[in-house]
Amino acid sequence: MPDLDIYMVISRKYQVFDQSGKLPFSIIFGLCRRSSDDADPRPLRLSTRQTILDVPYALSHNLLQLRKYNAKTKTDIQVDTWQMDSSSGNESYLTLPSPVGKTDNWTSCLTEYHYRVNPGSELASLFETGGKYTIKNFTGWKLGADKYAYIDEQGGISPPSKEQKLVCRRASGRPTFEVVESLPWPPEIQTKMQRYKDTNDNTTLVDVTVTNLGGQAVTVQTRGRQCFLIPHGAYQPEEDFPPEDPRPRIIDPEISSASDTIQVFDLSTNKVVRRAKGAGPGGCGHPQKDLRPKLDTLMTLRPGDPLLRRIDVSNILSDLPDGEYGLRMEPRGMWWCNGDREDFGAEAEDRVPHDIFSTLIPPLMLKSEDIVKVQVENCVARA
């Protein structure tokens, strides 16, 4: 009887494990059914317990390996995980859609399963501060899943009509991560957005006000390649966090258009009619030796001192049919550091000093829940 092929990708949510627990960490598995012999149109239900998805079980049963990088020998050394308690995994299920009728690339058909690693867990106790680790698929093809079932149209559970073993015909990904005791955390900021109506022409303006609610000055990067910790899915970074996103943030003093950040939606249907521009390829195709931000891409947010930017949004409202629309800001992360930009110029360089720059930081998020409502008539927003 032919086996049922499963494709699998292994990844991790972040490239660091934060022992303080403030930044969540998960081992991520992406799976999809890709067998030419898999002709069943029903979704397949797979238990995660005592499978490769149950990470402590997988590590203690030779399905996965945990390896630590040795800087002296420049090799990865296997960590002893044989004695791990693998009996306490929670029962959960993963549903894999049928491949019948699908022609998409397998990478776009992945169903993700996130195994959360908590700082107080037995697995986390194996991670040493400063260590660099890799999770490796050791067996190559074994999933450790002997039992599975199908979900019928009524939602009932049905056993397979014939016995077929689930095997991993393609497994990729060797997630690596570094262990840190804690991470610097960005201060809280408040971002407000409202319409500015004191205009004498057909220009539509929006005021964006950002206030630093923390106790010290923070300097942020408002344009250029942004390097900070971004969350990953099974195969690539999450959609809202493109790597090295170079789009100017809406508070950048040289911003010429709101189209990089502002999204327009129809208030009557809640349907997005004009999305913000995509990030493009970013810096991935053009490696940059010095990742430190240039000083002219920085600005400082001082405690209790609101920063106001008045943005012309007329261009993103042009050519829209008559109706009522909402403008909202898409969240954007920014590289940041504590301190005032004016203090960095003493180093006689045009970039952030080496001792201040780090990419192992969560981004400072520029986001707002405010919605600016506009009534468009004859391609112009009514005052």
mmCIF file of C-alpha atoms in Angstrom:
data_model
loop_
_atom_site.group_PDB
_atom_site.id
_atom_site.type_symbol
_atom_site.label_atom_id
_atom_site.label_comp_id
_atom_site.label_asym_id
_atom_site.label_seq_id
_atom_site.Cartn_x
_atom_site.Cartn_y
_atom_site.Cartn_z
ATOM 1 C CA MET A 1 0.000 0.000 0.000
ATOM 2 C CA PRO A 2 1.552 3.385 -1.004
ATOM 3 C CA ASP A 3 2.401 5.752 1.829
ATOM 4 C CA LEU A 4 0.795 9.185 2.168
ATOM 5 C CA ASP A 5 3.448 11.842 1.607
ATOM 6 C CA ILE A 6 3.656 14.805 3.941
ATOM 7 C CA TYR A 7 5.906 17.785 3.209
ATOM 8 C CA MET A 8 7.260 19.525 6.288
ATOM 9 C CA VAL A 9 9.176 22.703 7.103
ATOM 10 C CA ILE A 10 10.631 23.440 10.552
ATOM 11 C CA SER A 11 11.265 27.005 11.690
ATOM 12 C CA ARG A 12 11.115 29.218 14.807
ATOM 13 C CA LYS A 13 9.171 32.363 15.598
ATOM 14 C CA TYR A 14 12.190 34.518 16.493
ATOM 15 C CA GLN A 15 15.937 34.153 16.111
ATOM 16 C CA VAL A 16 16.356 34.558 19.875
ATOM 17 C CA PHE A 17 15.011 32.732 22.904
ATOM 18 C CA ASP A 18 14.283 35.308 25.613
ATOM 19 C CA GLN A 19 14.740 33.652 29.011
ATOM 20 C CA SER A 20 12.669 36.380 30.668
ATOM 21 C CA GLY A 21 9.662 35.218 28.647
ATOM 22 C CA LYS A 22 8.704 38.681 27.454
ATOM 23 C CA LEU A 23 9.259 37.747 23.802
ATOM 24 C CA PRO A 24 7.275 34.566 23.010
ATOM 25 C CA PHE A 25 9.180 31.720 21.387
ATOM 26 C CA SER A 26 7.839 28.801 19.375
ATOM 27 C CA ILE A 27 9.168 25.968 17.268
ATOM 28 C CA ILE A 28 7.058 26.119 14.098
ATOM 29 C CA PHE A 29 6.106 23.214 11.869
ATOM 30 C CA GLY A 30 4.523 23.709 8.466
ATOM 31 C CA LEU A 31 2.889 20.600 6.961
ATOM 32 C CA CYS A 32 0.922 19.799 3.826
ATOM 33 C CA ARG A 33 -0.333 16.696 2.008
ATOM 34 C CA ARG A 34 1.448 16.222 -1.318
ATOM 35 C CA SER A 35 1.063 12.565 -2.285
ATOM 36 C CA SER A 36 -0.144 11.641 -5.775
ATOM 37 C CA ASP A 37 -1.835 8.668 -4.086
ATOM 38 C CA ASP A 38 -3.703 10.951 -1.684
ATOM 39 C CA ALA A 39 -7.053 11.105 -3.474
ATOM 40 C CA ASP A 40 -9.287 11.588 -0.441
ATOM 41 C CA PRO A 41 -10.989 15.025 -0.618
ATOM 42 C CA ARG A 42 -11.625 15.120 3.132
ATOM 43 C CA PRO A 43 -9.432 17.060 5.583
ATOM 44 C CA LEU A 44 -7.046 14.848 7.540
ATOM 45 C CA ARG A 45 -6.892 15.182 11.327
ATOM 46 C CA LEU A 46 -3.557 14.435 12.952
ATOM 47 C CA SER A 47 -2.899 14.233 16.686
ATOM 48 C CA THR A 48 0.174 16.203 17.733
ATOM 49 C CA ARG A 49 0.826 14.214 20.905
ATOM 50 C CA GLN A 50 3.802 11.831 20.754
ATOM 51 C CA THR A 51 4.683 12.916 17.223
ATOM 52 C CA ILE A 52 7.453 15.071 15.794
ATOM 53 C CA LEU A 53 5.208 18.060 16.612
ATOM 54 C CA ASP A 54 5.435 17.214 20.327
ATOM 55 C CA VAL A 55 8.959 18.618 20.683
ATOM 56 C CA PRO A 56 9.989 17.035 24.037
ATOM 57 C CA TYR A 57 8.742 13.660 22.794
ATOM 58 C CA ALA A 58 10.491 14.122 19.446
ATOM 59 C CA LEU A 59 13.788 15.029 21.130
ATOM 60 C CA SER A 60 13.693 12.004 23.424
ATOM 61 C CA HIS A 61 12.696 9.571 20.650
ATOM 62 C CA ASN A 62 15.228 10.462 17.941
ATOM 63 C CA LEU A 63 12.769 12.347 15.761
ATOM 64 C CA LEU A 64 14.484 15.686 16.394
ATOM 65 C CA GLN A 65 17.911 16.717 17.638
ATOM 66 C CA LEU A 66 18.932 19.765 19.643
ATOM 67 C CA ARG A 67 22.462 20.874 18.787
ATOM 68 C CA LYS A 68 24.620 23.599 20.377
ATOM 69 C CA TYR A 69 27.271 25.526 18.494
ATOM 70 C CA ASN A 70 30.821 25.190 19.862
ATOM 71 C CA ALA A 71 32.769 28.345 19.001
ATOM 72 C CA LYS A 72 36.155 26.715 19.656
ATOM 73 C CA THR A 73 35.698 23.789 17.289
ATOM 74 C CA LYS A 74 33.197 25.605 15.062
ATOM 75 C CA THR A 75 30.942 22.569 15.114
ATOM 76 C CA ASP A 76 27.474 21.717 16.404
ATOM 77 C CA ILE A 77 27.418 19.359 19.386
ATOM 78 C CA GLN A 78 24.323 17.309 20.142
ATOM 79 C CA VAL A 79 22.636 18.125 23.448
ATOM 80 C CA ASP A 80 21.610 15.154 25.594
ATOM 81 C CA THR A 81 17.808 15.055 25.499
ATOM 82 C CA TRP A 82 17.240 11.326 25.976
ATOM 83 C CA GLN A 83 15.966 11.664 29.545
ATOM 84 C CA MET A 84 13.415 14.372 28.855
ATOM 85 C CA ASP A 85 9.943 13.765 30.261
ATOM 86 C CA SER A 86 7.805 13.172 27.176
ATOM 87 C CA SER A 87 4.658 11.961 28.904
ATOM 88 C CA SER A 88 3.045 15.299 29.754
ATOM 89 C CA GLY A 89 2.329 16.657 26.271
ATOM 90 C CA ASN A 90 -1.159 18.066 25.815
ATOM 91 C CA GLU A 91 -3.493 16.419 23.333
ATOM 92 C CA SER A 92 -4.171 18.672 20.355
ATOM 93 C CA TYR A 93 -4.968 18.175 16.704
ATOM 94 C CA LEU A 94 -3.792 19.556 13.395
ATOM 95 C CA THR A 95 -6.012 19.551 10.310
ATOM 96 C CA LEU A 96 -4.406 19.183 6.877
ATOM 97 C CA PRO A 97 -6.599 20.072 3.865
ATOM 98 C CA SER A 98 -6.804 17.649 0.965
ATOM 99 C CA PRO A 99 -4.462 18.184 -2.010
ATOM 100 C CA VAL A 100 -7.214 17.145 -4.435
ATOM 101 C CA GLY A 101 -7.742 19.822 -7.063
ATOM 102 C CA LYS A 102 -4.950 22.071 -5.803
ATOM 103 C CA THR A 103 -2.261 23.354 -8.143
ATOM 104 C CA ASP A 104 -0.553 25.903 -5.880
ATOM 105 C CA ASN A 105 3.081 25.561 -4.911
ATOM 106 C CA TRP A 106 3.350 23.437 -1.778
ATOM 107 C CA THR A 107 4.887 26.327 0.181
ATOM 108 C CA SER A 108 1.593 28.227 -0.047
ATOM 109 C CA CYS A 109 -0.414 25.227 1.208
ATOM 110 C CA LEU A 110 1.305 24.793 4.570
ATOM 111 C CA THR A 111 -0.717 24.350 7.736
ATOM 112 C CA GLU A 112 1.246 25.701 10.683
ATOM 113 C CA TYR A 113 1.621 24.228 14.140
ATOM 114 C CA HIS A 114 3.389 26.271 16.825
ATOM 115 C CA TYR A 115 4.974 24.478 19.773
ATOM 116 C CA ARG A 116 5.392 27.156 22.463
ATOM 117 C CA VAL A 117 8.566 26.882 24.559
ATOM 118 C CA ASN A 118 8.036 28.540 27.937
ATOM 119 C CA PRO A 119 11.026 29.765 30.008
ATOM 120 C CA GLY A 120 10.128 27.531 32.955
ATOM 121 C CA SER A 121 9.848 24.330 30.924
ATOM 122 C CA GLU A 122 12.216 21.373 30.992
ATOM 123 C CA LEU A 123 13.181 22.068 27.396
ATOM 124 C CA ALA A 124 14.069 25.694 28.158
ATOM 125 C CA SER A 125 16.278 24.558 31.051
ATOM 126 C CA LEU A 126 18.615 23.016 28.459
ATOM 127 C CA PHE A 127 19.256 26.416 26.874
ATOM 128 C CA GLU A 128 22.321 28.193 28.263
ATOM 129 C CA THR A 129 22.529 31.982 28.196
ATOM 130 C CA GLY A 130 24.620 33.075 25.233
ATOM 131 C CA GLY A 131 24.356 29.680 23.556
ATOM 132 C CA LYS A 132 23.458 29.236 19.904
ATOM 133 C CA TYR A 133 21.250 26.256 19.105
ATOM 134 C CA THR A 134 19.823 24.405 16.130
ATOM 135 C CA ILE A 135 16.790 22.137 15.891
ATOM 136 C CA LYS A 136 17.424 19.362 13.370
ATOM 137 C CA ASN A 137 15.070 16.824 11.828
ATOM 138 C CA PHE A 138 17.062 13.714 12.718
ATOM 139 C CA THR A 139 15.159 10.842 11.109
ATOM 140 C CA GLY A 140 14.349 12.576 7.839
ATOM 141 C CA TRP A 141 11.091 10.770 7.106
ATOM 142 C CA LYS A 142 9.496 9.702 10.391
ATOM 143 C CA LEU A 143 6.626 11.754 11.786
ATOM 144 C CA GLY A 144 5.919 9.457 14.703
ATOM 145 C CA ALA A 145 2.240 9.604 13.773
ATOM 146 C CA ASP A 146 0.699 6.149 13.562
ATOM 147 C CA LYS A 147 -2.936 7.160 13.834
ATOM 148 C CA TYR A 148 -4.917 9.707 11.892
ATOM 149 C CA ALA A 149 -8.496 10.236 10.795
ATOM 150 C CA TYR A 150 -10.561 12.165 8.285
ATOM 151 C CA ILE A 151 -13.182 14.840 8.895
ATOM 152 C CA ASP A 152 -16.385 14.335 6.904
ATOM 153 C CA GLU A 153 -18.746 17.033 5.620
ATOM 154 C CA GLN A 154 -20.828 16.900 8.808
ATOM 155 C CA GLY A 155 -17.732 17.381 10.967
ATOM 156 C CA GLY A 156 -17.627 13.779 12.099
ATOM 157 C CA ILE A 157 -14.423 11.799 12.505
ATOM 158 C CA SER A 158 -13.914 8.806 10.205
ATOM 159 C CA PRO A 159 -11.004 6.354 10.113
ATOM 160 C CA PRO A 160 -9.197 5.879 6.794
ATOM 161 C CA SER A 161 -10.765 3.283 4.501
ATOM 162 C CA LYS A 162 -7.362 1.692 3.929
ATOM 163 C CA GLU A 163 -4.231 1.600 6.010
ATOM 164 C CA GLN A 164 -1.601 3.991 4.711
ATOM 165 C CA LYS A 165 1.382 5.241 6.666
ATOM 166 C CA LEU A 166 2.049 8.972 6.921
ATOM 167 C CA VAL A 167 5.653 9.671 5.975
ATOM 168 C CA CYS A 168 7.637 12.840 5.508
ATOM 169 C CA ARG A 169 8.964 12.705 1.952
ATOM 170 C CA ARG A 170 10.345 16.206 2.092
ATOM 171 C CA ALA A 171 11.612 17.939 5.227
ATOM 172 C CA SER A 172 13.449 21.231 5.187
ATOM 173 C CA GLY A 173 14.534 23.838 7.678
ATOM 174 C CA ARG A 174 17.098 23.836 10.481
ATOM 175 C CA PRO A 175 15.923 26.602 12.804
ATOM 176 C CA THR A 176 18.713 28.324 14.708
ATOM 177 C CA PHE A 177 18.371 30.686 17.641
ATOM 178 C CA GLU A 178 20.464 32.452 20.243
ATOM 179 C CA VAL A 179 19.639 32.434 23.952
ATOM 180 C CA VAL A 180 19.566 35.768 25.795
ATOM 181 C CA GLU A 181 18.789 36.502 29.428
ATOM 182 C CA SER A 182 16.533 39.410 28.475
ATOM 183 C CA LEU A 183 15.989 41.943 25.719
ATOM 184 C CA PRO A 184 15.867 45.737 25.725
ATOM 185 C CA TRP A 185 12.229 46.718 25.454
ATOM 186 C CA PRO A 186 10.873 49.754 23.605
ATOM 187 C CA PRO A 187 9.003 52.408 25.566
ATOM 188 C CA GLU A 188 5.284 52.878 25.144
ATOM 189 C CA ILE A 189 4.230 55.506 22.638
ATOM 190 C CA GLN A 190 0.798 56.885 21.778
ATOM 191 C CA THR A 191 -0.092 57.583 18.152
ATOM 192 C CA LYS A 192 -3.198 59.618 17.310
ATOM 193 C CA MET A 193 -4.602 60.379 13.879
ATOM 194 C CA GLN A 194 -7.266 62.972 13.025
ATOM 195 C CA ARG A 195 -8.375 65.091 10.101
ATOM 196 C CA TYR A 196 -7.086 68.656 9.773
ATOM 197 C CA LYS A 197 -9.892 70.723 8.273
ATOM 198 C CA ASP A 198 -8.503 74.261 8.255
ATOM 199 C CA THR A 199 -7.643 74.287 4.545
ATOM 200 C CA ASN A 200 -8.609 76.751 1.815
ATOM 201 C CA ASP A 201 -8.476 74.347 -1.129
ATOM 202 C CA ASN A 202 -9.318 70.750 -1.984
ATOM 203 C CA THR A 203 -6.277 69.382 -0.179
ATOM 204 C CA THR A 204 -7.098 66.689 2.387
ATOM 205 C CA LEU A 205 -4.776 66.719 5.387
ATOM 206 C CA VAL A 206 -4.394 64.348 8.324
ATOM 207 C CA ASP A 207 -2.575 65.145 11.564
ATOM 208 C CA VAL A 208 -0.493 62.342 13.066
ATOM 209 C CA THR A 209 0.663 62.961 16.636
ATOM 210 C CA VAL A 210 3.153 60.686 18.413
ATOM 211 C CA THR A 211 3.859 61.001 22.135
ATOM 212 C CA ASN A 212 6.579 59.189 24.051
ATOM 213 C CA LEU A 213 4.920 57.934 27.257
ATOM 214 C CA GLY A 214 8.188 56.635 28.711
ATOM 215 C CA GLY A 215 10.580 58.336 31.087
ATOM 216 C CA GLN A 216 13.533 58.945 28.760
ATOM 217 C CA ALA A 217 14.251 60.049 25.222
ATOM 218 C CA VAL A 218 14.124 57.403 22.515
ATOM 219 C CA THR A 219 15.592 57.729 19.024
ATOM 220 C CA VAL A 220 13.834 55.982 16.141
ATOM 221 C CA GLN A 221 14.691 55.261 12.522
ATOM 222 C CA THR A 222 12.038 56.638 10.178
ATOM 223 C CA ARG A 223 13.345 55.519 6.759
ATOM 224 C CA GLY A 224 15.889 53.201 5.182
ATOM 225 C CA ARG A 225 16.542 49.528 5.898
ATOM 226 C CA GLN A 226 15.189 48.572 9.296
ATOM 227 C CA CYS A 227 16.974 45.810 11.219
ATOM 228 C CA PHE A 228 15.209 44.385 14.268
ATOM 229 C CA LEU A 229 13.639 41.130 15.430
ATOM 230 C CA ILE A 230 10.751 40.039 13.224
ATOM 231 C CA PRO A 231 8.366 37.102 13.720
ATOM 232 C CA HIS A 232 8.592 34.206 11.282
ATOM 233 C CA GLY A 233 6.115 31.657 10.036
ATOM 234 C CA ALA A 234 6.992 28.191 8.842
ATOM 235 C CA TYR A 235 8.459 29.286 5.531
ATOM 236 C CA GLN A 236 9.014 33.038 5.631
ATOM 237 C CA PRO A 237 8.600 36.132 7.832
ATOM 238 C CA GLU A 238 5.060 37.060 8.800
ATOM 239 C CA GLU A 239 3.275 39.205 6.227
ATOM 240 C CA ASP A 240 3.164 42.367 8.365
ATOM 241 C CA PHE A 241 6.931 42.269 9.009
ATOM 242 C CA PRO A 242 8.841 42.235 5.703
ATOM 243 C CA PRO A 243 12.606 41.971 6.312
ATOM 244 C CA GLU A 244 14.524 45.262 6.360
ATOM 245 C CA ASP A 245 11.341 47.136 5.370
ATOM 246 C CA PRO A 246 12.684 50.364 3.784
ATOM 247 C CA ARG A 247 9.364 52.215 3.468
ATOM 248 C CA PRO A 248 9.416 55.643 5.134
ATOM 249 C CA ARG A 249 7.397 55.729 8.333
ATOM 250 C CA ILE A 250 4.592 58.229 8.457
ATOM 251 C CA ILE A 251 6.449 60.481 10.922
ATOM 252 C CA ASP A 252 9.468 60.843 8.627
ATOM 253 C CA PRO A 253 10.015 64.576 7.931
ATOM 254 C CA GLU A 254 10.724 63.909 4.252
ATOM 255 C CA ILE A 255 7.691 61.745 3.563
ATOM 256 C CA SER A 256 6.000 62.824 0.337
ATOM 257 C CA SER A 257 3.049 60.447 0.252
ATOM 258 C CA ALA A 258 0.787 58.683 2.711
ATOM 259 C CA SER A 259 0.477 55.698 0.393
ATOM 260 C CA ASP A 260 3.288 53.854 2.208
ATOM 261 C CA THR A 261 1.279 53.643 5.430
ATOM 262 C CA ILE A 262 -2.375 54.654 5.045
ATOM 263 C CA GLN A 263 -5.032 52.162 4.000
ATOM 264 C CA VAL A 264 -8.418 53.244 2.593
ATOM 265 C CA PHE A 265 -11.590 51.196 3.131
ATOM 266 C CA ASP A 266 -15.257 51.627 2.269
ATOM 267 C CA LEU A 267 -17.194 52.322 5.468
ATOM 268 C CA SER A 268 -20.404 50.815 4.062
ATOM 269 C CA THR A 269 -18.829 47.426 3.307
ATOM 270 C CA ASN A 270 -15.633 47.531 5.406
ATOM 271 C CA LYS A 271 -13.820 46.400 2.248
ATOM 272 C CA VAL A 272 -10.311 47.729 1.609
ATOM 273 C CA VAL A 273 -10.302 49.721 -1.635
ATOM 274 C CA ARG A 274 -6.745 51.035 -1.544
ATOM 275 C CA ARG A 275 -3.971 49.247 0.288
ATOM 276 C CA ALA A 276 -0.714 50.759 1.431
ATOM 277 C CA LYS A 277 2.222 50.150 -0.880
ATOM 278 C CA GLY A 278 4.144 46.932 -0.399
ATOM 279 C CA ALA A 279 7.652 46.912 0.987
ATOM 280 C CA GLY A 280 9.254 45.547 -2.168
ATOM 281 C CA PRO A 281 12.389 43.396 -1.939
ATOM 282 C CA GLY A 282 13.911 45.484 0.875
ATOM 283 C CA GLY A 283 17.583 44.905 1.437
ATOM 284 C CA CYS A 284 17.587 41.156 0.874
ATOM 285 C CA GLY A 285 18.868 41.332 -2.688
ATOM 286 C CA HIS A 286 21.584 43.876 -1.940
ATOM 287 C CA PRO A 287 23.626 42.949 1.144
ATOM 288 C CA GLN A 288 24.802 45.910 3.168
ATOM 289 C CA LYS A 289 28.027 45.618 5.141
ATOM 290 C CA ASP A 290 27.212 48.310 7.683
ATOM 291 C CA LEU A 291 23.664 47.889 8.970
ATOM 292 C CA ARG A 292 23.855 50.832 11.363
ATOM 293 C CA PRO A 293 21.279 53.527 10.527
ATOM 294 C CA LYS A 294 22.569 56.819 9.201
ATOM 295 C CA LEU A 295 22.024 59.770 11.509
ATOM 296 C CA ASP A 296 19.899 61.621 8.965
ATOM 297 C CA THR A 297 17.342 58.782 9.087
ATOM 298 C CA LEU A 298 16.818 59.222 12.838
ATOM 299 C CA MET A 299 14.621 61.392 14.987
ATOM 300 C CA THR A 300 14.196 61.643 18.744
ATOM 301 C CA LEU A 301 10.940 61.329 20.672
ATOM 302 C CA ARG A 302 11.278 63.082 24.019
ATOM 303 C CA PRO A 303 9.065 62.220 27.014
ATOM 304 C CA GLY A 304 5.813 64.155 27.050
ATOM 305 C CA ASP A 305 6.761 66.210 23.967
ATOM 306 C CA PRO A 306 4.257 65.334 21.203
ATOM 307 C CA LEU A 307 5.574 65.119 17.655
ATOM 308 C CA LEU A 308 3.134 66.385 15.006
ATOM 309 C CA ARG A 309 3.202 65.474 11.330
ATOM 310 C CA ARG A 310 0.622 66.939 8.920
ATOM 311 C CA ILE A 311 0.208 64.563 5.992
ATOM 312 C CA ASP A 312 -1.416 65.237 2.615
ATOM 313 C CA VAL A 313 -3.644 62.253 1.787
ATOM 314 C CA SER A 314 -5.295 63.726 -1.307
ATOM 315 C CA ASN A 315 -3.438 61.384 -3.658
ATOM 316 C CA ILE A 316 -4.796 58.210 -2.054
ATOM 317 C CA LEU A 317 -8.382 59.526 -2.301
ATOM 318 C CA SER A 318 -8.195 60.517 -5.946
ATOM 319 C CA ASP A 319 -10.302 58.581 -8.471
ATOM 320 C CA LEU A 320 -12.430 56.968 -5.765
ATOM 321 C CA PRO A 321 -16.188 56.673 -6.426
ATOM 322 C CA ASP A 322 -18.477 58.890 -4.370
ATOM 323 C CA GLY A 323 -19.012 57.502 -0.891
ATOM 324 C CA GLU A 324 -17.830 57.508 2.714
ATOM 325 C CA TYR A 325 -14.390 56.089 3.403
ATOM 326 C CA GLY A 326 -12.175 55.407 6.371
ATOM 327 C CA LEU A 327 -8.436 55.975 6.602
ATOM 328 C CA ARG A 328 -6.419 53.837 8.966
ATOM 329 C CA MET A 329 -2.742 53.394 9.637
ATOM 330 C CA GLU A 330 -1.062 50.073 8.977
ATOM 331 C CA PRO A 331 1.293 49.167 11.872
ATOM 332 C CA ARG A 332 4.978 49.712 11.166
ATOM 333 C CA GLY A 333 7.966 48.694 13.256
ATOM 334 C CA MET A 334 10.916 51.028 13.775
ATOM 335 C CA TRP A 335 14.486 50.428 14.867
ATOM 336 C CA TRP A 336 15.114 52.330 18.093
ATOM 337 C CA CYS A 337 17.586 53.003 20.878
ATOM 338 C CA ASN A 338 17.534 54.957 24.105
ATOM 339 C CA GLY A 339 19.093 58.407 24.053
ATOM 340 C CA ASP A 340 19.031 61.580 21.998
ATOM 341 C CA ARG A 341 20.136 61.687 18.368
ATOM 342 C CA GLU A 342 22.073 64.878 19.054
ATOM 343 C CA ASP A 343 24.436 62.960 21.337
ATOM 344 C CA PHE A 344 25.447 60.509 18.595
ATOM 345 C CA GLY A 345 27.124 63.117 16.385
ATOM 346 C CA ALA A 346 30.047 63.416 18.795
ATOM 347 C CA GLU A 347 31.521 60.223 17.331
ATOM 348 C CA ALA A 348 32.396 62.057 14.077
ATOM 349 C CA GLU A 349 30.531 59.392 12.092
ATOM 350 C CA ASP A 350 27.376 59.615 10.050
ATOM 351 C CA ARG A 351 25.925 56.462 11.629
ATOM 352 C CA VAL A 352 24.719 55.214 14.999
ATOM 353 C CA PRO A 353 27.746 54.350 17.212
ATOM 354 C CA HIS A 354 28.774 50.694 17.279
ATOM 355 C CA ASP A 355 28.262 50.377 21.045
ATOM 356 C CA ILE A 356 24.643 51.481 20.733
ATOM 357 C CA PHE A 357 23.564 49.590 17.632
ATOM 358 C CA SER A 358 21.890 46.202 17.978
ATOM 359 C CA THR A 359 19.583 44.160 15.776
ATOM 360 C CA LEU A 360 18.472 41.902 18.641
ATOM 361 C CA ILE A 361 15.683 44.226 19.729
ATOM 362 C CA PRO A 362 11.908 44.098 19.354
ATOM 363 C CA PRO A 363 10.711 46.963 17.143
ATOM 364 C CA LEU A 364 9.046 50.073 18.466
ATOM 365 C CA MET A 365 5.628 49.829 16.845
ATOM 366 C CA LEU A 366 4.068 52.858 15.200
ATOM 367 C CA LYS A 367 0.341 52.106 15.180
ATOM 368 C CA SER A 368 -2.987 53.745 15.859
ATOM 369 C CA GLU A 369 -6.548 52.536 16.366
ATOM 370 C CA ASP A 370 -7.962 55.839 15.078
ATOM 371 C CA ILE A 371 -10.030 55.940 11.891
ATOM 372 C CA VAL A 372 -10.342 59.171 9.926
ATOM 373 C CA LYS A 373 -13.665 59.373 8.076
ATOM 374 C CA VAL A 374 -13.946 61.254 4.792
ATOM 375 C CA GLN A 375 -16.842 61.834 2.403
ATOM 376 C CA VAL A 376 -15.746 61.759 -1.242
ATOM 377 C CA GLU A 377 -17.779 63.647 -3.839
ATOM 378 C CA ASN A 378 -16.616 64.150 -7.415
ATOM 379 C CA CYS A 379 -13.193 62.654 -6.567
ATOM 380 C CA VAL A 380 -12.649 65.200 -3.773
ATOM 381 C CA ALA A 381 -12.965 64.746 -0.002
ATOM 382 C CA ARG A 382 -15.672 67.056 1.315
ATOM 383 C CA ALA A 383 -14.590 69.395 4.098
#
